[in-house]
Amino acid sequence: MIVGFGVLLLLALAGLGRDGRGLPLYGLVCAFAGATVCGGLLALLTSVTLVGLNIGAWIWLRRFAPHAPDRGAVLPVVGALLLLLALGLSGASLGLAPVLGAGVVLIGLCGAAFGPSLVQFTGLLVAADGLIVMACILQSWPLFVAAVALWGVLGALGVTLLPRLAWRRVEEN
């Protein structure tokens, strides 16, 4: 469990400020980390959902121009590390798995705070992945359904808005 969450947190931190090229690997590691904490039907559905959604998002997002991270990509990493430190200090009584799962959600939200629209959208997808992992940790079906619904809403917004934003960026140049 610790190794799975450690790799998951490292991948999330390494992916901040970047586009969605790492989503398939991130989905696999999320599925592994969630499956090490829970079992049964919820673990199976969580794994299949995470892998399927992240590969689908990667296939769709790769048609947009890739974004190379700049020096501003350091800000979300520093913010995420500070939030993880605060979460670790204040949430120690919750247990290790819930604190690490909440950290994955926080890293995604920090990634959504900076950068161009594609990078922010990828950060929101990473946060939604974290919510699916949290549903597995907490053994919560309602949280799982809500997180998958959030993925659906983000997918609809991405399909609607991202092509228009990319089109405007090309027009302005």
Tab-separated table of C-alpha atoms in Angstrom:
chain	number	residue	atom	x	y	z
A	1	MET	CA	0.000	0.000	0.000
A	2	ILE	CA	2.732	2.447	0.962
A	3	VAL	CA	4.721	1.779	-2.219
A	4	GLY	CA	1.623	2.182	-4.398
A	5	PHE	CA	0.689	5.502	-2.822
A	6	GLY	CA	4.309	6.674	-2.864
A	7	VAL	CA	4.576	6.045	-6.605
A	8	LEU	CA	1.138	7.611	-7.104
A	9	LEU	CA	2.129	10.785	-5.258
A	10	LEU	CA	5.431	11.002	-7.138
A	11	LEU	CA	3.659	10.614	-10.494
A	12	ALA	CA	1.098	13.232	-9.498
A	13	LEU	CA	3.810	15.690	-8.473
A	14	ALA	CA	5.812	14.986	-11.637
A	15	GLY	CA	2.719	15.548	-13.770
A	16	LEU	CA	1.903	18.988	-12.388
A	17	GLY	CA	2.206	21.688	-15.012
A	18	ARG	CA	2.073	19.196	-17.894
A	19	ASP	CA	-0.555	18.049	-20.333
A	20	GLY	CA	-2.282	14.669	-20.221
A	21	ARG	CA	0.468	12.470	-21.652
A	22	GLY	CA	0.968	10.671	-18.350
A	23	LEU	CA	-2.702	9.896	-17.723
A	24	PRO	CA	-2.625	6.196	-18.766
A	25	LEU	CA	0.258	5.385	-16.411
A	26	TYR	CA	-1.332	7.529	-13.705
A	27	GLY	CA	-4.607	5.616	-14.099
A	28	LEU	CA	-2.807	2.289	-13.734
A	29	VAL	CA	-1.007	3.405	-10.588
A	30	CYS	CA	-4.272	4.819	-9.157
A	31	ALA	CA	-5.951	1.476	-9.821
A	32	PHE	CA	-3.089	-0.367	-8.123
A	33	ALA	CA	-3.114	1.940	-5.095
A	34	GLY	CA	-6.888	1.678	-4.708
A	35	ALA	CA	-6.893	-2.098	-5.122
A	36	THR	CA	-4.259	-2.541	-2.402
A	37	VAL	CA	-6.540	-0.837	0.123
A	38	CYS	CA	-9.914	-2.369	-0.659
A	39	GLY	CA	-11.201	-5.526	-2.253
A	40	GLY	CA	-14.230	-7.028	-3.868
A	41	LEU	CA	-16.514	-5.537	-6.468
A	42	LEU	CA	-15.648	-1.932	-5.580
A	43	ALA	CA	-11.927	-2.557	-6.169
A	44	LEU	CA	-12.660	-4.201	-9.520
A	45	LEU	CA	-14.976	-1.399	-10.672
A	46	THR	CA	-12.553	1.252	-9.435
A	47	SER	CA	-9.648	-0.318	-11.314
A	48	VAL	CA	-11.557	-0.763	-14.554
A	49	THR	CA	-12.993	2.762	-14.321
A	50	LEU	CA	-9.657	4.436	-13.588
A	51	VAL	CA	-7.787	2.642	-16.354
A	52	GLY	CA	-10.564	3.079	-18.912
A	53	LEU	CA	-11.258	6.744	-18.195
A	54	ASN	CA	-7.606	7.768	-18.142
A	55	ILE	CA	-6.745	5.946	-21.364
A	56	GLY	CA	-9.819	7.458	-23.017
A	57	ALA	CA	-8.867	10.935	-21.809
A	58	TRP	CA	-5.316	10.471	-23.078
A	59	ILE	CA	-6.537	9.367	-26.503
A	60	TRP	CA	-8.764	12.422	-26.729
A	61	LEU	CA	-6.319	14.970	-25.243
A	62	ARG	CA	-3.333	13.994	-27.383
A	63	ARG	CA	-4.864	15.669	-30.420
A	64	PHE	CA	-4.274	19.068	-28.845
A	65	ALA	CA	-0.914	20.781	-29.018
A	66	PRO	CA	1.351	19.495	-26.239
A	67	HIS	CA	2.272	21.949	-23.550
A	68	ALA	CA	5.886	22.202	-22.449
A	69	PRO	CA	6.146	23.143	-18.773
A	70	ASP	CA	7.750	26.460	-17.954
A	71	ARG	CA	9.201	27.863	-14.752
A	72	GLY	CA	5.670	28.587	-13.529
A	73	ALA	CA	5.176	24.820	-13.163
A	74	VAL	CA	7.194	24.990	-9.950
A	75	LEU	CA	4.425	26.895	-8.142
A	76	PRO	CA	1.854	24.069	-8.106
A	77	VAL	CA	4.508	21.578	-6.971
A	78	VAL	CA	5.557	23.794	-4.054
A	79	GLY	CA	1.908	24.471	-3.177
A	80	ALA	CA	1.094	20.762	-3.288
A	81	LEU	CA	4.053	19.880	-1.074
A	82	LEU	CA	3.029	22.495	1.494
A	83	LEU	CA	-0.573	21.254	1.455
A	84	LEU	CA	0.602	17.649	1.839
A	85	LEU	CA	2.734	18.645	4.810
A	86	ALA	CA	-0.195	20.439	6.437
A	87	LEU	CA	-2.490	17.509	5.690
A	88	GLY	CA	-0.026	15.031	7.134
A	89	LEU	CA	0.358	17.034	10.318
A	90	SER	CA	-3.337	17.733	10.842
A	91	GLY	CA	-4.810	14.461	9.599
A	92	ALA	CA	-2.559	11.998	11.369
A	93	SER	CA	-5.449	10.679	13.448
A	94	LEU	CA	-7.423	9.680	10.331
A	95	GLY	CA	-5.031	6.942	9.313
A	96	LEU	CA	-2.433	6.658	6.611
A	97	ALA	CA	-4.580	5.565	3.671
A	98	PRO	CA	-7.198	8.366	3.921
A	99	VAL	CA	-4.490	11.013	4.319
A	100	LEU	CA	-2.604	9.736	1.270
A	101	GLY	CA	-5.829	9.561	-0.750
A	102	ALA	CA	-6.742	13.120	0.226
A	103	GLY	CA	-3.230	14.148	-0.771
A	104	VAL	CA	-3.813	12.787	-4.282
A	105	VAL	CA	-6.969	14.913	-4.563
A	106	LEU	CA	-5.097	17.990	-3.302
A	107	ILE	CA	-2.281	17.514	-5.804
A	108	GLY	CA	-4.806	17.439	-8.633
A	109	LEU	CA	-6.436	20.622	-7.370
A	110	CYS	CA	-3.039	22.339	-7.159
A	111	GLY	CA	-2.400	21.316	-10.757
A	112	ALA	CA	-5.717	22.838	-11.783
A	113	ALA	CA	-4.777	26.188	-10.279
A	114	PHE	CA	-1.943	27.094	-12.669
A	115	GLY	CA	-1.113	26.912	-16.338
A	116	PRO	CA	-2.992	26.966	-19.623
A	117	SER	CA	-6.430	25.428	-20.032
A	118	LEU	CA	-5.201	21.969	-21.091
A	119	VAL	CA	-2.958	21.718	-18.026
A	120	GLN	CA	-5.737	22.910	-15.730
A	121	PHE	CA	-8.143	20.401	-17.259
A	122	THR	CA	-5.630	17.600	-16.702
A	123	GLY	CA	-5.298	18.715	-13.067
A	124	LEU	CA	-9.050	18.438	-12.625
A	125	LEU	CA	-8.991	14.936	-14.102
A	126	VAL	CA	-6.221	13.970	-11.668
A	127	ALA	CA	-8.332	15.326	-8.778
A	128	ALA	CA	-11.318	13.286	-9.999
A	129	ASP	CA	-9.051	10.215	-10.105
A	130	GLY	CA	-8.128	10.955	-6.512
A	131	LEU	CA	-11.800	11.011	-5.566
A	132	ILE	CA	-12.276	7.585	-7.142
A	133	VAL	CA	-9.307	6.288	-5.128
A	134	MET	CA	-10.823	7.880	-1.990
A	135	ALA	CA	-14.081	6.037	-2.702
A	136	CYS	CA	-12.117	2.804	-2.726
A	137	ILE	CA	-10.284	3.699	0.488
A	138	LEU	CA	-13.477	4.651	2.321
A	139	GLN	CA	-15.490	1.782	0.775
A	140	SER	CA	-18.098	4.343	-0.279
A	141	TRP	CA	-20.381	3.574	-3.208
A	142	PRO	CA	-21.999	7.045	-3.162
A	143	LEU	CA	-18.565	8.701	-3.397
A	144	PHE	CA	-17.652	6.355	-6.250
A	145	VAL	CA	-20.821	7.262	-8.166
A	146	ALA	CA	-20.262	10.982	-7.480
A	147	ALA	CA	-16.626	10.810	-8.638
A	148	VAL	CA	-17.563	8.988	-11.846
A	149	ALA	CA	-20.323	11.567	-12.408
A	150	LEU	CA	-17.697	14.302	-11.925
A	151	TRP	CA	-15.568	12.574	-14.548
A	152	GLY	CA	-18.574	12.613	-16.874
A	153	VAL	CA	-19.178	16.312	-16.298
A	154	LEU	CA	-15.494	17.091	-16.861
A	155	GLY	CA	-15.535	14.999	-20.018
A	156	ALA	CA	-18.568	16.870	-21.358
A	157	LEU	CA	-16.968	20.212	-20.525
A	158	GLY	CA	-13.693	19.160	-22.104
A	159	VAL	CA	-15.328	17.982	-25.312
A	160	THR	CA	-17.289	21.222	-25.482
A	161	LEU	CA	-14.742	23.815	-24.369
A	162	LEU	CA	-11.206	22.606	-25.100
A	163	PRO	CA	-11.527	22.558	-28.911
A	164	ARG	CA	-12.845	26.117	-28.806
A	165	LEU	CA	-10.040	27.273	-26.534
A	166	ALA	CA	-7.415	25.657	-28.775
A	167	TRP	CA	-9.079	27.244	-31.824
A	168	ARG	CA	-8.985	30.707	-30.231
A	169	ARG	CA	-5.348	30.306	-29.287
A	170	VAL	CA	-4.441	29.508	-32.901
A	171	GLU	CA	-6.543	32.448	-34.128
A	172	GLU	CA	-4.808	34.888	-31.754
A	173	ASN	CA	-1.364	33.836	-32.972
